[in-house]
Amino acid sequence: MSLFTGLSAFPLTPLADYEIHEAAFVGLIQRLSTAGVDSITVLGSTGSYAYLTAHERDRIAHLAVEHAGTTPVFVGIGALRTSQILTNIDSAQRAGVAGLLLAPMTYQPLTEHDVLELFDTVTQHTDSPIIVYDNPGTTHFTFSTELYARIAALPGIASLRIPGVPAEPAKAREHVTAIRAIIPDHVTIGVSGDAFAANGLTAGCDAWYSVIGGTLPDLALAITRAIQQHRNDDALQEAQRLTPLWNLFTGFGGSLRVTAAIAEYLGLVPYQSLPLPIQGLSHSQRARVAEVVDALELSR
Amino acid sequence: MSLFTGLSAFPLTPLADYEIHEAAFVGLIQRLSTAGVDSITVLGSTGSYAYLTAHERDRIAHLAVEHAGTTPVFVGIGALRTSQILTNIDSAQRAGVAGLLLAPMTYQPLTEHDVLELFDTVTQHTDSPIIVYDNPGTTHFTFSTELYARIAALPGIASLRIPGVPAEPAKAREHVTAIRAIIPDHVTIGVSGDAFAANGLTAGCDAWYSVIGGTLPDLALAITRAIQQHRNDDALQEAQRLTPLWNLFTGFGGSLRVTAAIAEYLGLVPYQSLPLPIQGLSHSQRARVAEVVDALELSR
């Protein structure tokens, strides 16, 4: 069974006064390990990888591996410049991580050729398994299906993280089946976009790369385990029950700000834990977040 | 007369084998100073600021000031994280630059509130004059006219770099006049997007923040000086003559890759001078660039 299946939880990297709050970060890692998630991916978009220095990223990778117990740790290695990515790989490997996550960050728009060459360079540089991270909302790079196929065929590619699936179940299954058909069997497909996750898993995705699972692991595990036990209706019903949460993600500027506000409300991380210039939610938005957390009993 | 008028030339930051090629960079600075541009802006998008480390950026700022003679040097200070921007400001000031250029880089999408707070923080941190850099093609942040007004009203804001103007002269003038009406008199308006520059200057822009001017300063100065001497038709005619060059910008993935290919063709910088993963132009694209350079006599 591939390491790159089931629930991979993406914790925040909490900051306080411009610095990483290490105690809060370690607390998140221990919480995820205790909950029994299948893997922990640190320094994803949720972990603010793009905002951190090479030194901070090295520190986060080491802390995660040290405190995750037997839970495998994956780490985001993305950066704007290839040489910085290679540096991040070397430090992640020294930390002893089980896999690497790479999104094609952009400032200047990248071509498909640029991105293929990037993944080729990276797979030649390391033997660690790699998750291809397709996240157009932050990278502004759009993968074609052909590019998925060409990258997935490179040695060392272990998983493909897709940004979501269509809402309609038949269309979702068709979408996942089409990707499955053009990538090697050993490459797993993971869904992201938490609101799509139950749909994606029932449509045949092998993994859920989960933002909310990094802060509320029990909630995400309930959905994941239901589908693994073929209780698809239970999973879809639970995802449906969480609609007010998904509506916060879309209404309040994305999952990161809302998840940080939830973690702050629950006392898991300090107040205003995101890297500036990203401001936390406003007081009235936070009040609404608290209402939803309480009404859906998300703190259980 | 404001420092932030006339032609500000944006040099490349040439790399070779993953490292800054300092001799080539110094050569570009001396070329611009000798040509008599009104200012040099290093570490703009053309100078690959987003790809460089804090240490490399510090080095570039120092080299530029050291070799620019009496030409004022401005430096790009943008970064994804506010704390990194403040570090860049401090090192730019130690280098002795005359102004700072700031674009709101994004990974997570930013709100107008985030960006206003960012400029507020920056203007409180420094007394150096600041150019507000609106570059939606790379930052994916769109300024509203209201946000222009609120930021331009902050102390220390010296200039607003707008991404282009409408092609139609009357519409261009209307656009520039509308911005002029809502920002303080001491804040200059500079046009970027080289193909729009002659139009923008004739429409009332005070400055041209020029990519091509960083590599071919005489060409950009001819247009700028013609307009300053009220020979608008000469300027527009020259811009028209350069249509094949502007077509390369749009056809070959943007001004950066094409300008780097021109500088490489002219021997000003080493071959493959852009930071990976950005690949240079293909052989056939380079052949077309060479044709245009020769046909338009751009190497004069």
PDB file of C-alpha atoms in Angstrom, chain A residues 34-227:
ATOM      1  CA  THR A  34      -2.335  11.255  18.232  1.00  0.00           C
ATOM      2  CA  ALA A  35      -5.467  11.468  16.071  1.00  0.00           C
ATOM      3  CA  GLY A  36      -3.996   8.839  13.768  1.00  0.00           C
ATOM      4  CA  VAL A  37      -3.873  10.620  10.416  1.00  0.00           C
ATOM      5  CA  ASP A  38      -2.170   8.599   7.685  1.00  0.00           C
ATOM      6  CA  SER A  39       0.467  11.229   7.033  1.00  0.00           C
ATOM      7  CA  ILE A  40       1.343  14.819   7.899  1.00  0.00           C
ATOM      8  CA  THR A  41       2.378  17.260   5.176  1.00  0.00           C
ATOM      9  CA  VAL A  42       4.156  20.257   6.635  1.00  0.00           C
ATOM     10  CA  LEU A  43       4.973  23.374   4.629  1.00  0.00           C
ATOM     11  CA  GLY A  44       2.085  23.017   2.240  1.00  0.00           C
ATOM     12  CA  SER A  45       0.238  26.158   1.237  1.00  0.00           C
ATOM     13  CA  THR A  46      -1.517  25.816   4.601  1.00  0.00           C
ATOM     14  CA  GLY A  47       1.905  25.723   6.244  1.00  0.00           C
ATOM     15  CA  SER A  48       2.875  29.008   4.541  1.00  0.00           C
ATOM     16  CA  TYR A  49       5.938  27.482   2.895  1.00  0.00           C
ATOM     17  CA  ALA A  50       6.168  30.287   0.358  1.00  0.00           C
ATOM     18  CA  TYR A  51       6.666  32.869   3.101  1.00  0.00           C
ATOM     19  CA  LEU A  52       9.410  31.173   5.096  1.00  0.00           C
ATOM     20  CA  THR A  53      13.183  31.338   4.817  1.00  0.00           C
ATOM     21  CA  ALA A  54      15.292  28.284   4.002  1.00  0.00           C
ATOM     22  CA  HIS A  55      16.421  28.255   7.624  1.00  0.00           C
ATOM     23  CA  GLU A  56      12.861  28.350   8.973  1.00  0.00           C
ATOM     24  CA  ARG A  57      11.841  25.576   6.600  1.00  0.00           C
ATOM     25  CA  ASP A  58      14.722  23.413   7.698  1.00  0.00           C
ATOM     26  CA  ARG A  59      13.684  23.933  11.314  1.00  0.00           C
ATOM     27  CA  ILE A  60      10.024  23.044  10.594  1.00  0.00           C
ATOM     28  CA  ALA A  61      10.977  19.821   8.802  1.00  0.00           C
ATOM     29  CA  HIS A  62      13.148  18.744  11.717  1.00  0.00           C
ATOM     30  CA  LEU A  63      10.526  19.604  14.351  1.00  0.00           C
ATOM     31  CA  ALA A  64       7.836  17.730  12.445  1.00  0.00           C
ATOM     32  CA  VAL A  65       9.838  14.537  12.067  1.00  0.00           C
ATOM     33  CA  GLU A  66      10.936  14.722  15.692  1.00  0.00           C
ATOM     34  CA  HIS A  67       7.386  15.015  17.068  1.00  0.00           C
ATOM     35  CA  ALA A  68       5.279  12.990  14.599  1.00  0.00           C
ATOM     36  CA  GLY A  69       6.052   9.632  16.193  1.00  0.00           C
ATOM     37  CA  THR A  70       5.489   6.882  13.645  1.00  0.00           C
ATOM     38  CA  THR A  71       3.344   9.059  11.361  1.00  0.00           C
ATOM     39  CA  PRO A  72       5.094   9.676   8.016  1.00  0.00           C
ATOM     40  CA  VAL A  73       5.981  13.318   7.368  1.00  0.00           C
ATOM     41  CA  PHE A  74       5.963  14.904   3.927  1.00  0.00           C
ATOM     42  CA  VAL A  75       7.341  18.400   3.372  1.00  0.00           C
ATOM     43  CA  GLY A  76       6.731  21.129   0.819  1.00  0.00           C
ATOM     44  CA  ILE A  77       9.923  22.076  -1.029  1.00  0.00           C
ATOM     45  CA  GLY A  78       8.539  24.647  -3.485  1.00  0.00           C
ATOM     46  CA  ALA A  79      10.273  27.946  -4.179  1.00  0.00           C
ATOM     47  CA  LEU A  80      10.439  30.385  -7.046  1.00  0.00           C
ATOM     48  CA  ARG A  81      13.970  29.378  -8.060  1.00  0.00           C
ATOM     49  CA  THR A  82      15.165  25.877  -8.889  1.00  0.00           C
ATOM     50  CA  SER A  83      18.372  26.254  -6.898  1.00  0.00           C
ATOM     51  CA  GLN A  84      16.323  27.096  -3.788  1.00  0.00           C
ATOM     52  CA  ILE A  85      14.156  24.013  -4.349  1.00  0.00           C
ATOM     53  CA  LEU A  86      17.249  21.811  -4.457  1.00  0.00           C
ATOM     54  CA  THR A  87      18.457  23.364  -1.182  1.00  0.00           C
ATOM     55  CA  ASN A  88      15.060  22.653   0.393  1.00  0.00           C
ATOM     56  CA  ILE A  89      15.226  19.034  -0.786  1.00  0.00           C
ATOM     57  CA  ASP A  90      18.623  18.535   0.791  1.00  0.00           C
ATOM     58  CA  SER A  91      17.498  19.918   4.131  1.00  0.00           C
ATOM     59  CA  ALA A  92      14.225  17.938   4.067  1.00  0.00           C
ATOM     60  CA  GLN A  93      16.159  14.751   3.440  1.00  0.00           C
ATOM     61  CA  ARG A  94      18.524  15.466   6.299  1.00  0.00           C
ATOM     62  CA  ALA A  95      15.446  15.855   8.513  1.00  0.00           C
ATOM     63  CA  GLY A  96      14.330  12.368   7.517  1.00  0.00           C
ATOM     64  CA  VAL A  97      11.031  13.069   5.779  1.00  0.00           C
ATOM     65  CA  ALA A  98       9.161  10.334   3.883  1.00  0.00           C
ATOM     66  CA  GLY A  99       8.148  12.402   0.871  1.00  0.00           C
ATOM     67  CA  LEU A 100       8.363  15.783  -0.832  1.00  0.00           C
ATOM     68  CA  LEU A 101       5.593  18.054  -2.127  1.00  0.00           C
ATOM     69  CA  LEU A 102       6.313  20.372  -5.048  1.00  0.00           C
ATOM     70  CA  ALA A 103       4.118  23.047  -6.591  1.00  0.00           C
ATOM     71  CA  PRO A 104       5.398  25.139  -9.523  1.00  0.00           C
ATOM     72  CA  MET A 105       5.401  28.544  -7.824  1.00  0.00           C
ATOM     73  CA  THR A 106       5.408  31.426 -10.258  1.00  0.00           C
ATOM     74  CA  TYR A 107       6.259  35.088 -10.393  1.00  0.00           C
ATOM     75  CA  GLN A 108       6.977  35.254 -14.092  1.00  0.00           C
ATOM     76  CA  PRO A 109       4.430  32.948 -15.755  1.00  0.00           C
ATOM     77  CA  LEU A 110       5.904  29.502 -16.495  1.00  0.00           C
ATOM     78  CA  THR A 111       5.451  27.420 -19.636  1.00  0.00           C
ATOM     79  CA  GLU A 112       4.667  23.690 -19.624  1.00  0.00           C
ATOM     80  CA  HIS A 113       8.228  23.155 -20.816  1.00  0.00           C
ATOM     81  CA  ASP A 114       9.625  25.070 -17.823  1.00  0.00           C
ATOM     82  CA  VAL A 115       7.553  22.983 -15.411  1.00  0.00           C
ATOM     83  CA  LEU A 116       8.436  19.657 -17.022  1.00  0.00           C
ATOM     84  CA  GLU A 117      12.136  20.551 -16.904  1.00  0.00           C
ATOM     85  CA  LEU A 118      11.758  21.567 -13.263  1.00  0.00           C
ATOM     86  CA  PHE A 119      10.274  18.219 -12.246  1.00  0.00           C
ATOM     87  CA  ASP A 120      12.907  16.446 -14.323  1.00  0.00           C
ATOM     88  CA  THR A 121      15.691  18.309 -12.515  1.00  0.00           C
ATOM     89  CA  VAL A 122      14.150  17.571  -9.129  1.00  0.00           C
ATOM     90  CA  THR A 123      13.630  13.854  -9.761  1.00  0.00           C
ATOM     91  CA  GLN A 124      17.237  13.594 -10.924  1.00  0.00           C
ATOM     92  CA  HIS A 125      18.390  15.329  -7.751  1.00  0.00           C
ATOM     93  CA  THR A 126      16.601  13.118  -5.217  1.00  0.00           C
ATOM     94  CA  ASP A 127      15.415   9.559  -4.604  1.00  0.00           C
ATOM     95  CA  SER A 128      12.659  10.726  -2.236  1.00  0.00           C
ATOM     96  CA  PRO A 129       9.109  10.186  -3.505  1.00  0.00           C
ATOM     97  CA  ILE A 130       7.463  13.324  -4.812  1.00  0.00           C
ATOM     98  CA  ILE A 131       3.893  14.607  -4.704  1.00  0.00           C
ATOM     99  CA  VAL A 132       3.083  16.823  -7.694  1.00  0.00           C
ATOM    100  CA  TYR A 133       1.094  19.722  -6.320  1.00  0.00           C
ATOM    101  CA  ASP A 134      -1.405  21.302  -8.735  1.00  0.00           C
ATOM    102  CA  ASN A 135      -2.692  24.391  -6.974  1.00  0.00           C
ATOM    103  CA  PRO A 136      -3.643  26.980  -9.603  1.00  0.00           C
ATOM    104  CA  GLY A 137      -5.273  29.310  -7.063  1.00  0.00           C
ATOM    105  CA  THR A 138      -1.871  30.152  -5.597  1.00  0.00           C
ATOM    106  CA  THR A 139       0.591  29.235  -8.367  1.00  0.00           C
ATOM    107  CA  HIS A 140      -1.438  30.573 -11.309  1.00  0.00           C
ATOM    108  CA  PHE A 141      -0.022  27.693 -13.314  1.00  0.00           C
ATOM    109  CA  THR A 142      -2.468  25.351 -15.025  1.00  0.00           C
ATOM    110  CA  PHE A 143      -1.433  21.761 -15.737  1.00  0.00           C
ATOM    111  CA  SER A 144      -2.770  20.131 -18.867  1.00  0.00           C
ATOM    112  CA  THR A 145      -3.671  16.438 -18.696  1.00  0.00           C
ATOM    113  CA  GLU A 146      -0.744  15.801 -21.052  1.00  0.00           C
ATOM    114  CA  LEU A 147       1.626  17.463 -18.617  1.00  0.00           C
ATOM    115  CA  TYR A 148       0.231  15.350 -15.749  1.00  0.00           C
ATOM    116  CA  ALA A 149       1.096  12.284 -17.831  1.00  0.00           C
ATOM    117  CA  ARG A 150       4.603  13.406 -18.722  1.00  0.00           C
ATOM    118  CA  ILE A 151       5.512  14.379 -15.162  1.00  0.00           C
ATOM    119  CA  ALA A 152       3.882  11.307 -13.596  1.00  0.00           C
ATOM    120  CA  ALA A 153       6.073   9.142 -15.840  1.00  0.00           C
ATOM    121  CA  LEU A 154       9.266  10.558 -14.300  1.00  0.00           C
ATOM    122  CA  PRO A 155      11.030   8.280 -11.801  1.00  0.00           C
ATOM    123  CA  GLY A 156      10.199   9.078  -8.179  1.00  0.00           C
ATOM    124  CA  ILE A 157       6.805  10.667  -8.745  1.00  0.00           C
ATOM    125  CA  ALA A 158       4.526   9.065  -6.141  1.00  0.00           C
ATOM    126  CA  SER A 159       1.326  11.059  -6.135  1.00  0.00           C
ATOM    127  CA  LEU A 160      -0.597  13.754  -7.937  1.00  0.00           C
ATOM    128  CA  ARG A 161      -2.489  16.296  -5.892  1.00  0.00           C
ATOM    129  CA  ILE A 162      -5.394  17.632  -7.938  1.00  0.00           C
ATOM    130  CA  PRO A 163      -7.203  20.836  -7.058  1.00  0.00           C
ATOM    131  CA  GLY A 164     -10.737  19.455  -6.850  1.00  0.00           C
ATOM    132  CA  VAL A 165     -13.341  17.473  -8.688  1.00  0.00           C
ATOM    133  CA  PRO A 166     -16.691  18.365 -10.259  1.00  0.00           C
ATOM    134  CA  ALA A 167     -19.598  18.430  -7.779  1.00  0.00           C
ATOM    135  CA  GLU A 168     -21.725  16.013  -9.782  1.00  0.00           C
ATOM    136  CA  PRO A 169     -20.699  12.416  -8.776  1.00  0.00           C
ATOM    137  CA  ALA A 170     -20.723  10.951 -12.312  1.00  0.00           C
ATOM    138  CA  LYS A 171     -18.646  13.851 -13.631  1.00  0.00           C
ATOM    139  CA  ALA A 172     -16.267  13.543 -10.680  1.00  0.00           C
ATOM    140  CA  ARG A 173     -15.720   9.855 -11.372  1.00  0.00           C
ATOM    141  CA  GLU A 174     -15.186  10.578 -15.062  1.00  0.00           C
ATOM    142  CA  HIS A 175     -12.614  13.260 -14.191  1.00  0.00           C
ATOM    143  CA  VAL A 176     -10.632  11.000 -11.845  1.00  0.00           C
ATOM    144  CA  THR A 177     -10.865   8.030 -14.234  1.00  0.00           C
ATOM    145  CA  ALA A 178      -9.493  10.151 -17.076  1.00  0.00           C
ATOM    146  CA  ILE A 179      -6.450  11.156 -15.014  1.00  0.00           C
ATOM    147  CA  ARG A 180      -5.984   7.597 -13.733  1.00  0.00           C
ATOM    148  CA  ALA A 181      -5.888   6.348 -17.329  1.00  0.00           C
ATOM    149  CA  ILE A 182      -2.858   8.426 -18.283  1.00  0.00           C
ATOM    150  CA  ILE A 183      -0.608   8.066 -15.210  1.00  0.00           C
ATOM    151  CA  PRO A 184       1.301   5.004 -14.002  1.00  0.00           C
ATOM    152  CA  ASP A 185      -0.488   2.653 -11.556  1.00  0.00           C
ATOM    153  CA  HIS A 186       1.912   3.361  -8.711  1.00  0.00           C
ATOM    154  CA  VAL A 187       1.123   7.094  -8.772  1.00  0.00           C
ATOM    155  CA  THR A 188      -1.757   7.873  -6.412  1.00  0.00           C
ATOM    156  CA  ILE A 189      -4.282  10.629  -6.974  1.00  0.00           C
ATOM    157  CA  GLY A 190      -5.087  12.894  -4.059  1.00  0.00           C
ATOM    158  CA  VAL A 191      -7.864  15.441  -3.912  1.00  0.00           C
ATOM    159  CA  SER A 192      -7.541  18.839  -2.302  1.00  0.00           C
ATOM    160  CA  GLY A 193     -10.101  21.566  -1.793  1.00  0.00           C
ATOM    161  CA  ASP A 194     -11.701  20.236   1.390  1.00  0.00           C
ATOM    162  CA  ALA A 195     -15.256  20.866   0.233  1.00  0.00           C
ATOM    163  CA  PHE A 196     -14.629  18.444  -2.665  1.00  0.00           C
ATOM    164  CA  ALA A 197     -12.919  15.755  -0.636  1.00  0.00           C
ATOM    165  CA  ALA A 198     -15.786  13.334   0.067  1.00  0.00           C
ATOM    166  CA  ASN A 199     -16.803  13.616  -3.576  1.00  0.00           C
ATOM    167  CA  GLY A 200     -13.231  13.089  -4.707  1.00  0.00           C
ATOM    168  CA  LEU A 201     -12.640  10.045  -2.522  1.00  0.00           C
ATOM    169  CA  THR A 202     -15.920   8.409  -3.585  1.00  0.00           C
ATOM    170  CA  ALA A 203     -14.961   9.186  -7.200  1.00  0.00           C
ATOM    171  CA  GLY A 204     -11.797   7.117  -6.832  1.00  0.00           C
ATOM    172  CA  CYS A 205      -9.130   9.399  -5.413  1.00  0.00           C
ATOM    173  CA  ASP A 206      -6.648   7.507  -3.226  1.00  0.00           C
ATOM    174  CA  ALA A 207      -5.833  10.332  -0.851  1.00  0.00           C
ATOM    175  CA  TRP A 208      -7.164  13.533   0.624  1.00  0.00           C
ATOM    176  CA  TYR A 209      -4.581  16.302   1.002  1.00  0.00           C
ATOM    177  CA  SER A 210      -6.496  18.217   3.618  1.00  0.00           C
ATOM    178  CA  VAL A 211      -6.253  21.759   4.953  1.00  0.00           C
ATOM    179  CA  ILE A 212      -8.931  21.306   7.628  1.00  0.00           C
ATOM    180  CA  GLY A 213      -7.446  17.926   8.567  1.00  0.00           C
ATOM    181  CA  GLY A 214      -4.324  19.728   9.757  1.00  0.00           C
ATOM    182  CA  THR A 215      -6.344  21.543  12.419  1.00  0.00           C
ATOM    183  CA  LEU A 216      -9.427  19.305  12.929  1.00  0.00           C
ATOM    184  CA  PRO A 217      -8.076  15.814  12.211  1.00  0.00           C
ATOM    185  CA  ASP A 218     -10.980  13.870  13.747  1.00  0.00           C
ATOM    186  CA  LEU A 219     -13.452  15.532  11.417  1.00  0.00           C
ATOM    187  CA  ALA A 220     -11.367  14.706   8.338  1.00  0.00           C
ATOM    188  CA  LEU A 221     -10.633  11.165   9.550  1.00  0.00           C
ATOM    189  CA  ALA A 222     -14.357  10.453  10.002  1.00  0.00           C
ATOM    190  CA  ILE A 223     -14.974  11.212   6.327  1.00  0.00           C
ATOM    191  CA  THR A 224     -11.878   9.369   5.118  1.00  0.00           C
ATOM    192  CA  ARG A 225     -12.466   6.218   7.171  1.00  0.00           C
ATOM    193  CA  ALA A 226     -16.164   6.074   6.197  1.00  0.00           C
ATOM    194  CA  ILE A 227     -15.194   5.908   2.532  1.00  0.00           C
TER     195      ILE A 227
END
